[in-house]
Structure formats: C-alpha cells, structure tokens
Amino acid sequence: MKKSLLFRWFKNISIAKKLYFTVGVMALLIGIELFTLFFSIHTLSSVRAYVEGEGLWSKAQKDASYHLLKYGVWHDEKDYEKFKEFMKVPLGDSKTRKELMKQNPNLQIARQGFIEGRNHPDDVNGMIKLFRRFNSVSFISRAIYYWSEAEPVAMQLIPIGDSLHNEINKASPSPEKINGLLQKINPITEKITVLEDGFSFSLAEGARWLENIILKLLFIIALTVEVSGLLLTISISRSIQKGLSEIISATNSFAKGNLTARAKVFSLDEIGTLAYSFNKMSEKLERSILELEQAQNKFKGLLESAPDAIIIMDNEGIIKLVNAQAEKLFEYNRNDLLSQPISLLVVDNSKNLNTEPEKLFFKLSQMQRLILDVHGRKKNGHEFPIEINFNPLQTEDGLLVSVAIRDISDRKYLKELERKNIELEQFVYIASHDLQEPLNTITSFISLIEEEHKDKLDKEGSAYIDYIRESANRMTMLITDILEYSRIGRKSKFEVVDCNEIVRQVILDMNATLTETNAKITYDKLPVIKGYPIEIRLLFQNLISNAVKFQKKNISPNIKILACEENEYWHFTVEDNGIGIDEKHQDKIFVIFQRLHNVRKYDGTGIGLAHCKKIIELHHGKIWVESVMDVGSKFHFTLPKMEKNS
Amino acid sequence: MKKKLSCILLIEDNEFTNIFNQKLIKNLDITEQICVTESGKEGLDFLISKGRFEGNGVSCPNPDIIFLDINMPGMNGWEFIEEFKEIKKNKPISSKIVMLTTSPNPDDEQKAKLIAEIIAFKRKPLTKVIINEIITEHFPDFA
C-alpha cells in the first residue's frame, strides 16, 4: 500500500522532478559509498597502526630485556637507565589499555598512554576509535586478550630490574643472586614472544576480515548505485515512451478519421498533461467536425429539397455537385455528371459571345442574377428552354458557382397561350364589331321597308319581315354578348368594391322588370371586397336577372343574397324560388351558349352564366349551383377577402 | 311650319349606313341640307372647303350637327376630333358632334364625355328616336 502510494506519487510528478530525484538518489548512494570507503581506509590504517604499535612494543620489551641482561653482566648504570627507558613503552600502552577498558574512559589519558608507547600522534585517535568500536569483534577482542596477557608478563621485568639494581649497588654484590635474577629474564621473553605472535595473528586475521567485509560492502553499494540508476532510468524512459507512443497512436488514429480516438492518461506529469491537452483538443475538434458535418448535411438537405435543379461547378465550369432535381431534369445519373463540363447540360444558343461557355458562365456568375438565352440538353439530346441563375459560393476549395436551373417550357407555353388568348379576344372583338355593321344595315333597312312600304306588303310578306327583324335582333344580342364576354377583365381596374352598393344599383336599374314581376329581393350586410367593379356588377346583374327570369308562372320571385366568411374567402349565395335546374344539366349551365330552354319560353343568349364563371375565375374564386327542380336554385360563389393592410 | 336646321354633316365610311341615315334625316325633315362625307379626311376637307369641296361653293361650312363614326379606315373618329379642334382655333365653327359606334365600349364612352364638342355618344343604328332626343335636348328651338 505504502509502496504503491509512493509509486503513484513518483508517477505523477513532473519529468524534471523525476530526473532530479534520480540524480539525487544516485548522489546519495555515491556519498554512502565514499563514506564507507573513507571509514574502511581509516579503520585499516588504524589496524596498521596497531601492528606498528605491536612492533614498537615488542622491540621495546626485547631492548629492555637486553639492557637488563647487559646491566647484570657489566654493572653499568647506563644500561639500567636504558632498561627503564625502554620499559616506558609497554607501560604507556598499558595505561591506555586500562583506561579504555573502563566504562567511561578518559580519552586524554588514553592518548597520553599511546604517545608514551611511541605511537605516531596522527595514528592515536584512529587507534582509540578502533579499540572502542570493535572491541567486541572476536578478532579484536582476542588481540586485546593477548595484549592484556602479555602485559603482566612484561611487567615482571620491572621487579627483576629493581632487585638487580639493589644487588649491584650493594657494597658486596652477590654474583649468585645476580645470576639467579638474570636467569629469570629469558623465560619471560620466551613467554611474551608466544603471546606477541597470538596478538599479531589475531590482528592480521581481523584486518583480513575487515578488508573482506569492506570489499563486499563496497561492491554491494556500487551494485546498488548501478542497479537503482539503471532501474530509475528505465522506469522514467519507459513511462515517457509509453505516454508518448499513446499520444502518437491516438494522433495517427485521429488523423485517419477516427474522431473518437483519445490518448490514455497514465500520469500527471508533462506527458500526461500533453495527453490531456491532446484529448481536449480532439474533443473540440470532434465537436467542430460534427458541427461542420451537420452544417454540410443541412446544406445537402437544402440542396436536395430545392425546387430547382442545382449544379455546383468550379471556376473551370466542371461540375462538382448536383441535386436530385438536376438528375431528374437532365435524365442523367449523378455519377455521370460529376467532373463533366457544364456545357454538357447547358447550351448557349446566342452564339454571339466568342467565349468558352464555362468561362463565360463564371464571368457572368459574378453578377447577382442573370437570365440568358440558353437551353438545357437532356441525356437523349432533347433541348428545352431554361432559366438559369448563378450565385458565387465561397468555399474552402475556392470560389465555386451554384447554378440554379429551371425548366421554363411550361412558362413559355403559358406565355404562348396567353398571347393566343389575347389574339383570340382581339379577334372576337373585331369580328363581332364587323358582324354588327351589316346587321345594323339589315335592321335599319327592315325598319325603312316597314315604314315606307308597309302598304305594299301582304300579311305573309309582313310576317317574313318580322322574322328577319327578330332574327337580326337576336343576332345583335348574341354578338353584343360575345363582345362583352371577350371584354371581361380587359382594361378594367382592381378596386375596392362595396357589394351592398353594387346590388343596390343593380336593383335600381332593374326596377321596371322587378316591379312587373313583383319580385322581392333581400340582401344583408354584404362585404366590401377588392375586384373589378364593372365585372362584379355584371355578375350580380346576371344572377339576379336569371333568378327573376326563370320563374314559375304566377309566382312572384323571392331572391335572397347572403355572404359569410370562409377562411380567406367570402362565400356568397343567391337563392331563388324559381323553376330549378335538373341535376344532369347543372354542369352545363356555365358553358357559353348552353341553353336549357326554348328561346320563346325563356329568352336569352345562353351566355349570362358563362359571363359569371369568367368573372369569378378572374377573381380566383369558384362558382357552382345547388338546385331542386320546381323548388328553386341556389348559386354559390366565392371571392377572395380583401387583405387587411391593403 | 317649324324651324329647320341649316346643315347636318354625316362622316361615315359605310355606304349603306350613309344612304339609310340620309333617308332617315330627310324623312324627319329637320334640316335644309344633308352633306355626306365618307372619311375623316373628307369631313375635314368639307369644313375648310378643300379637296373635293374646293371652289364648288359649299353653302354650309359650319354644320349644326356632325354625326361621326368612330371606326373608319385611315383617320378614325378620335383623330378627326383632334383636327377639328385645330380648325376651330382659326374658324368660327360651332358644330356639335354626335358620336356613333357599332360596338359600344365603356372606355370610349368615358373618353367621349371628356370632350366638350361631343354632345352624345350613341349606338348604331341611328333611329328616329335618337335624332328626336338630340333635337329636343340640344336644339329646343327646332323641335
């Protein structure tokens, strides 16, 4: 747990800190190694000092023994002095040993003792430390044991020396006594030699052990430095490499189009931050790309739903995109059109422009709207008139041009039809005018004959004259009606029309007829509309006069005119109590010159309701009838409401 | 014996109409003289004594009534009136014009109302009733 925590901490610190950390660990380990080296050299040097010390000790003891023997033989006081001088070495060392064996040694005294023992002052401190540090180690303690064993033996020389000195300085020294004393010296020396050997061996063995330990320690530390350095380096470089390769693979994947590609974040160091930033960036990019795609889809949707054929071309006139309408209009498959020049579909018939059509189109597309004398060409070669409309389109691929194309065959046909219609009306107008003149002549002269030659005609002749006049009158009526029919909606102005006023005037005009037939007309709150006043008046006049005319014998006409709102229209009804119209004839009555009755019974030209229909259609309304034979008819028609703001 | 108008001028391209109108007016016995011209141009010539009428001593270059047809080849009724107005600026002519038309057009009727010289706009054929109406209304002394 603790380790994983540390591991996690290490993972998440910055790369710089990781490097500092690694270098720090290495430095620490190297420091430890150096310290160990220093310590071991120091210790070994102290061991060497002991060996030297032992040498000094041993030499001093031997020299002391030699001078004592010499003194015993020659009785020279100088030898005795030398003996005492040499004996100071083991005494000094002894002082140090005894002090150091104490619980709380006086290091000053210990140092003093070693210096008296002729040790080099520079070695003294190290020797004391070695004694104190390692006295429990077997080799050292054994050496100390030999030292402490050898010491009292060596000290035996001192009482021997004192006794010898006393004896020699007596007035009459006894040679026997002196010999006896001298014979004690050699065995001491022999005994000490054995102990000295023991001391030396132990110390040498200790030194070897120490060397061994130190070598191993140094080796272990060096190994630790190298291994830990290597491990840290591998771990850091691995984590860097892992993070980087994750980012690289995510980047490559994203570049290849996988918009959901993200890099795993392994750590919170610079690499982790980089991965996190990359993820943020790709998230934003993904969103932008999706938005772009949506916009593109919207554009495509618009393109496909447009009513016109739309072609998008580049500045070379090469087709880049077409919609379904274009496929339909030109009867090509979409794929057959892409990368083709637009001149495949659009033919310039004007020919007066010596420019390649593609370049011309491009140039012209700079203008906002443009209609040329151009034709479209279908796959089968059939050409048809089109209206063409260019729009420059700034895109990331440069300037493109959207070309909207509309088949105007129908419009041309309609225009043609309209023109023919006008021609026809003109023709009807002139024809009826020209027909009227000879007719006028006929009626004029008939009246002259009647006036001036009546007495010369017999009864039959008078009847013939009547027939001619009646027919001529009827023809005049017919021609007048045709003329009026052709004139409906011509040169008339769209105005605000109050239907109440129109109906009131019509009733006033028809006063004579209405009185004669005892007709009753009711109307209430008719609307104000926008229309052609003369035509609207004619409409009401025709409907009312029909209602009065087609009446049962001996029954007074009762006519009701009503209007109600119906969406954008006013729905009018003109109801009568007349003879009614047979259902099978109800469609016929609005056709020009369709009569249901004999002229003698109900006069008229059969054009009145055709008039009404033309007038209603002129106002974009509808007219129809509802009728029951012998009960009455109800004429319905609709007229558009006036727009509130007009 | 009632008073008679001095002169009535007919301007009409249809020969039969002229014969009939002449006969009608003659039968009514309301004028001393009936003059017939067959085009607008001839009508103007009559008024300024030019062309066919030059030097032949037309006695009435200032007719009381001019019956004018609208639809004529060459100069039509309207064009005649424009020229007539020009002549009036230099000559004391007080003729009243009755326009006659075969096919009555509301636009024409409207146009006629705006011209002071036109006293009536009638549909052909001309009848006794129409003439009597005009006399009663515009020439009460001769009724």
Tab-separated table of N, CA, C and O in Angstrom, chain B residues 3-74:
chain	number	residue	atom	x	y	z
B	3	LYS	N	-89.095	75.460	-87.437
B	3	LYS	CA	-87.792	75.919	-87.912
B	3	LYS	C	-86.909	74.722	-88.246
B	3	LYS	O	-86.953	73.694	-87.587
B	4	LYS	N	-86.098	74.859	-89.286
B	4	LYS	CA	-85.205	73.774	-89.683
B	4	LYS	C	-83.742	74.151	-89.407
B	4	LYS	O	-83.374	75.315	-89.484
B	5	LEU	N	-82.967	73.104	-89.116
B	5	LEU	CA	-81.516	73.320	-89.002
B	5	LEU	C	-80.997	73.610	-90.403
B	5	LEU	O	-81.606	73.198	-91.392
B	6	SER	N	-79.880	74.276	-90.457
B	6	SER	CA	-79.400	74.604	-91.795
B	6	SER	C	-78.630	73.448	-92.444
B	6	SER	O	-78.793	73.163	-93.608
B	7	CYS	N	-77.808	72.762	-91.629
B	7	CYS	CA	-76.976	71.700	-92.242
B	7	CYS	C	-76.611	70.608	-91.240
B	7	CYS	O	-76.287	70.887	-90.082
B	8	ILE	N	-76.671	69.357	-91.706
B	8	ILE	CA	-76.175	68.212	-90.916
B	8	ILE	C	-75.126	67.512	-91.763
B	8	ILE	O	-75.331	67.267	-92.956
B	9	LEU	N	-73.965	67.238	-91.116
B	9	LEU	CA	-72.877	66.554	-91.836
B	9	LEU	C	-72.754	65.102	-91.332
B	9	LEU	O	-72.755	64.847	-90.133
B	10	LEU	N	-72.720	64.198	-92.284
B	10	LEU	CA	-72.503	62.785	-91.909
B	10	LEU	C	-71.065	62.397	-92.273
B	10	LEU	O	-70.614	62.662	-93.391
B	11	ILE	N	-70.331	61.804	-91.309
B	11	ILE	CA	-68.989	61.262	-91.625
B	11	ILE	C	-69.029	59.773	-91.306
B	11	ILE	O	-69.092	59.358	-90.145
B	12	GLU	N	-69.036	58.956	-92.357
B	12	GLU	CA	-69.271	57.501	-92.199
B	12	GLU	C	-68.740	56.806	-93.439
B	12	GLU	O	-69.013	57.234	-94.555
B	13	ASP	N	-67.956	55.736	-93.207
B	13	ASP	CA	-67.350	55.064	-94.360
B	13	ASP	C	-68.276	54.046	-95.010
B	13	ASP	O	-68.058	53.657	-96.146
B	14	ASN	N	-69.308	53.594	-94.263
B	14	ASN	CA	-70.213	52.579	-94.837
B	14	ASN	C	-71.294	53.254	-95.688
B	14	ASN	O	-72.095	54.047	-95.205
B	15	GLU	N	-71.267	52.839	-96.948
B	15	GLU	CA	-72.163	53.431	-97.942
B	15	GLU	C	-73.635	53.252	-97.582
B	15	GLU	O	-74.411	54.196	-97.596
B	16	PHE	N	-73.995	52.018	-97.164
B	16	PHE	CA	-75.402	51.722	-96.839
B	16	PHE	C	-75.877	52.525	-95.644
B	16	PHE	O	-76.996	53.010	-95.603
B	17	THR	N	-74.982	52.645	-94.670
B	17	THR	CA	-75.339	53.418	-93.480
B	17	THR	C	-75.613	54.868	-93.854
B	17	THR	O	-76.572	55.480	-93.377
B	18	ASN	N	-74.763	55.379	-94.755
B	18	ASN	CA	-74.962	56.757	-95.211
B	18	ASN	C	-76.306	56.927	-95.907
B	18	ASN	O	-77.041	57.882	-95.648
B	19	ILE	N	-76.648	55.960	-96.784
B	19	ILE	CA	-77.926	56.025	-97.503
B	19	ILE	C	-79.083	56.040	-96.498
B	19	ILE	O	-79.985	56.877	-96.558
B	20	PHE	N	-78.972	55.093	-95.522
B	20	PHE	CA	-80.057	54.961	-94.539
B	20	PHE	C	-80.179	56.215	-93.679
B	20	PHE	O	-81.272	56.753	-93.494
B	21	ASN	N	-79.038	56.701	-93.204
B	21	ASN	CA	-79.059	57.867	-92.313
B	21	ASN	C	-79.607	59.103	-93.060
B	21	ASN	O	-80.404	59.873	-92.523
B	22	GLN	N	-79.167	59.230	-94.291
B	22	GLN	CA	-79.634	60.351	-95.116
B	22	GLN	C	-81.147	60.302	-95.270
B	22	GLN	O	-81.852	61.295	-95.055
B	23	LYS	N	-81.637	59.111	-95.550
B	23	LYS	CA	-83.072	58.894	-95.751
B	23	LYS	C	-83.847	59.210	-94.470
B	23	LYS	O	-84.870	59.893	-94.483
B	24	LEU	N	-83.262	58.733	-93.358
B	24	LEU	CA	-83.919	58.899	-92.049
B	24	LEU	C	-84.073	60.379	-91.720
B	24	LEU	O	-85.154	60.846	-91.325
B	25	ILE	N	-82.953	61.117	-91.888
B	25	ILE	CA	-82.957	62.545	-91.541
B	25	ILE	C	-83.883	63.308	-92.492
B	25	ILE	O	-84.658	64.174	-92.075
B	26	LYS	N	-83.823	62.901	-93.747
B	26	LYS	CA	-84.666	63.570	-94.752
B	26	LYS	C	-86.138	63.383	-94.407
B	26	LYS	O	-86.926	64.333	-94.428
B	27	ASN	N	-86.485	62.136	-94.045
B	27	ASN	CA	-87.868	61.838	-93.693
B	27	ASN	C	-88.337	62.665	-92.499
B	27	ASN	O	-89.486	63.053	-92.404
B	28	LEU	N	-87.411	62.938	-91.581
B	28	LEU	CA	-87.772	63.711	-90.382
B	28	LEU	C	-87.960	65.195	-90.712
B	28	LEU	O	-88.602	65.929	-89.945
B	29	ASP	N	-87.345	65.609	-91.826
B	29	ASP	CA	-87.493	66.974	-92.321
B	29	ASP	C	-87.095	68.005	-91.256
B	29	ASP	O	-87.881	68.869	-90.848
B	30	ILE	N	-85.848	67.884	-90.772
B	30	ILE	CA	-85.411	68.812	-89.743
B	30	ILE	C	-84.292	69.725	-90.220
B	30	ILE	O	-83.841	70.612	-89.512
B	31	THR	N	-83.793	69.494	-91.405
B	31	THR	CA	-82.666	70.309	-91.878
B	31	THR	C	-82.822	70.696	-93.351
B	31	THR	O	-83.447	69.962	-94.114
B	32	GLU	N	-82.191	71.856	-93.699
B	32	GLU	CA	-82.234	72.308	-95.083
B	32	GLU	C	-81.353	71.414	-95.943
B	32	GLU	O	-81.692	71.081	-97.060
B	33	GLN	N	-80.221	70.997	-95.361
B	33	GLN	CA	-79.208	70.340	-96.167
B	33	GLN	C	-78.577	69.170	-95.411
B	33	GLN	O	-78.298	69.276	-94.213
B	34	ILE	N	-78.355	68.064	-96.102
B	34	ILE	CA	-77.615	66.940	-95.505
B	34	ILE	C	-76.398	66.691	-96.391
B	34	ILE	O	-76.528	66.483	-97.602
B	35	CYS	N	-75.220	66.787	-95.770
B	35	CYS	CA	-73.994	66.537	-96.529
B	35	CYS	C	-73.363	65.232	-96.079
B	35	CYS	O	-73.332	64.929	-94.885
B	36	VAL	N	-72.843	64.464	-97.030
B	36	VAL	CA	-72.273	63.159	-96.723
B	36	VAL	C	-70.784	63.128	-97.092
B	36	VAL	O	-70.437	63.483	-98.225
B	37	THR	N	-69.965	62.766	-96.118
B	37	THR	CA	-68.536	62.522	-96.436
B	37	THR	C	-68.214	61.105	-95.982
B	37	THR	O	-68.782	60.601	-95.008
B	38	GLU	N	-67.248	60.477	-96.680
B	38	GLU	CA	-67.034	59.046	-96.432
B	38	GLU	C	-65.740	58.724	-95.659
B	38	GLU	O	-65.376	57.572	-95.507
B	39	SER	N	-65.068	59.765	-95.159
B	39	SER	CA	-63.897	59.522	-94.297
B	39	SER	C	-63.651	60.756	-93.437
B	39	SER	O	-64.195	61.834	-93.711
B	40	GLY	N	-62.838	60.615	-92.447
B	40	GLY	CA	-62.499	61.732	-91.563
B	40	GLY	C	-61.840	62.841	-92.364
B	40	GLY	O	-62.101	64.018	-92.156
B	41	LYS	N	-60.965	62.409	-93.241
B	41	LYS	CA	-60.234	63.383	-94.065
B	41	LYS	C	-61.198	64.226	-94.884
B	41	LYS	O	-61.099	65.465	-94.923
B	42	GLU	N	-62.192	63.525	-95.502
B	42	GLU	CA	-63.171	64.233	-96.331
B	42	GLU	C	-64.015	65.179	-95.487
B	42	GLU	O	-64.351	66.298	-95.908
B	43	GLY	N	-64.321	64.745	-94.277
B	43	GLY	CA	-65.078	65.582	-93.348
B	43	GLY	C	-64.342	66.885	-93.080
B	43	GLY	O	-64.935	67.976	-93.085
B	44	LEU	N	-63.022	66.772	-92.852
B	44	LEU	CA	-62.216	67.970	-92.594
B	44	LEU	C	-62.179	68.865	-93.827
B	44	LEU	O	-62.335	70.083	-93.723
B	45	ASP	N	-61.982	68.207	-95.010
B	45	ASP	CA	-61.976	68.968	-96.267
B	45	ASP	C	-63.261	69.776	-96.409
B	45	ASP	O	-63.248	70.934	-96.831
B	46	PHE	N	-64.364	69.135	-96.029
B	46	PHE	CA	-65.664	69.807	-96.120
B	46	PHE	C	-65.657	71.070	-95.252
B	46	PHE	O	-66.088	72.141	-95.692
B	47	LEU	N	-65.145	70.964	-94.077
B	47	LEU	CA	-65.187	72.089	-93.146
B	47	LEU	C	-64.293	73.250	-93.591
B	47	LEU	O	-64.591	74.410	-93.326
B	48	ILE	N	-63.180	72.933	-94.254
B	48	ILE	CA	-62.294	74.023	-94.656
B	48	ILE	C	-62.330	74.258	-96.169
B	48	ILE	O	-61.460	74.943	-96.730
B	49	SER	N	-63.327	73.663	-96.813
B	49	SER	CA	-63.522	73.834	-98.258
B	49	SER	C	-62.263	73.498	-99.059
B	49	SER	O	-61.724	74.300	-99.806
B	50	LYS	N	-61.767	72.348	-98.810
B	50	LYS	CA	-60.578	71.906	-99.549
B	50	LYS	C	-60.919	70.650	-100.334
B	50	LYS	O	-62.004	70.084	-100.179
B	51	GLY	N	-59.959	70.157	-101.099
B	51	GLY	CA	-60.102	68.916	-101.837
B	51	GLY	C	-61.312	68.919	-102.738
B	51	GLY	O	-61.499	69.809	-103.562
B	52	ARG	N	-62.191	67.934	-102.505
B	52	ARG	CA	-63.410	67.770	-103.310
B	52	ARG	C	-64.306	68.984	-103.188
B	52	ARG	O	-65.100	69.286	-104.102
B	53	PHE	N	-64.212	69.676	-102.075
B	53	PHE	CA	-65.138	70.777	-101.836
B	53	PHE	C	-64.550	72.146	-102.187
B	53	PHE	O	-65.147	73.168	-101.938
B	54	GLU	N	-63.345	72.135	-102.742
B	54	GLU	CA	-62.697	73.403	-103.039
B	54	GLU	C	-63.366	74.106	-104.218
B	54	GLU	O	-63.516	73.504	-105.275
B	55	GLY	N	-63.773	75.282	-103.965
B	55	GLY	CA	-64.309	76.147	-105.023
B	55	GLY	C	-65.655	75.732	-105.583
B	55	GLY	O	-66.134	76.320	-106.541
B	56	ASN	N	-66.323	74.730	-105.040
B	56	ASN	CA	-67.626	74.358	-105.596
B	56	ASN	C	-68.759	74.994	-104.790
B	56	ASN	O	-69.921	74.623	-104.898
B	57	GLY	N	-68.373	75.953	-103.944
B	57	GLY	CA	-69.369	76.776	-103.269
B	57	GLY	C	-70.276	76.040	-102.321
B	57	GLY	O	-71.498	76.115	-102.441
B	58	VAL	N	-69.624	75.318	-101.410
B	58	VAL	CA	-70.445	74.664	-100.380
B	58	VAL	C	-71.079	75.763	-99.533
B	58	VAL	O	-70.399	76.669	-99.051
B	59	SER	N	-72.345	75.644	-99.336
B	59	SER	CA	-73.049	76.745	-98.690
B	59	SER	C	-72.977	76.691	-97.158
B	59	SER	O	-73.294	77.665	-96.503
B	60	CYS	N	-72.616	75.535	-96.651
B	60	CYS	CA	-72.635	75.445	-95.178
B	60	CYS	C	-71.388	74.838	-94.591
B	60	CYS	O	-71.357	73.692	-94.211
B	61	PRO	N	-70.282	75.577	-94.516
B	61	PRO	CA	-69.070	75.006	-93.923
B	61	PRO	C	-69.152	74.932	-92.394
B	61	PRO	O	-68.221	74.527	-91.729
B	62	ASN	N	-70.261	75.312	-91.831
B	62	ASN	CA	-70.447	75.266	-90.383
B	62	ASN	C	-71.719	74.494	-90.046
B	62	ASN	O	-72.741	75.071	-89.657
B	63	PRO	N	-71.686	73.110	-90.192
B	63	PRO	CA	-72.922	72.333	-89.959
B	63	PRO	C	-73.377	72.417	-88.499
B	63	PRO	O	-72.553	72.584	-87.601
B	64	ASP	N	-74.675	72.308	-88.280
B	64	ASP	CA	-75.189	72.330	-86.898
B	64	ASP	C	-74.806	71.058	-86.150
B	64	ASP	O	-74.389	71.099	-85.006
B	65	ILE	N	-74.984	69.902	-86.815
B	65	ILE	CA	-74.656	68.625	-86.173
B	65	ILE	C	-73.727	67.832	-87.090
B	65	ILE	O	-73.897	67.833	-88.311
B	66	ILE	N	-72.726	67.199	-86.489
B	66	ILE	CA	-71.909	66.247	-87.246
B	66	ILE	C	-72.148	64.866	-86.634
B	66	ILE	O	-71.930	64.653	-85.438
B	67	PHE	N	-72.687	63.935	-87.430
B	67	PHE	CA	-72.780	62.535	-86.988
B	67	PHE	C	-71.480	61.862	-87.400
B	67	PHE	O	-71.174	61.754	-88.586
B	68	LEU	N	-70.713	61.459	-86.394
B	68	LEU	CA	-69.345	60.969	-86.652
B	68	LEU	C	-69.204	59.502	-86.251
B	68	LEU	O	-69.481	59.120	-85.113
B	69	ASP	N	-68.736	58.718	-87.184
B	69	ASP	CA	-68.461	57.296	-86.896
B	69	ASP	C	-67.068	57.201	-86.255
B	69	ASP	O	-66.164	57.953	-86.603
B	70	ILE	N	-66.938	56.309	-85.294
B	70	ILE	CA	-65.616	56.182	-84.658
B	70	ILE	C	-64.683	55.365	-85.536
B	70	ILE	O	-63.565	55.756	-85.835
B	71	ASN	N	-65.160	54.197	-85.900
B	71	ASN	CA	-64.297	53.219	-86.549
B	71	ASN	C	-64.301	53.385	-88.067
B	71	ASN	O	-65.213	52.936	-88.756
B	72	MET	N	-63.287	54.083	-88.566
B	72	MET	CA	-63.183	54.298	-90.007
B	72	MET	C	-61.751	54.025	-90.446
B	72	MET	O	-60.810	54.243	-89.686
B	73	PRO	N	-61.581	53.560	-91.679
B	73	PRO	CA	-60.220	53.364	-92.172
B	73	PRO	C	-59.530	54.724	-92.368
B	73	PRO	O	-60.191	55.718	-92.608
B	74	GLY	N	-58.245	54.736	-92.233
B	74	GLY	CA	-57.492	55.991	-92.348
B	74	GLY	C	-57.643	56.797	-91.085
B	74	GLY	O	-57.218	56.379	-90.016
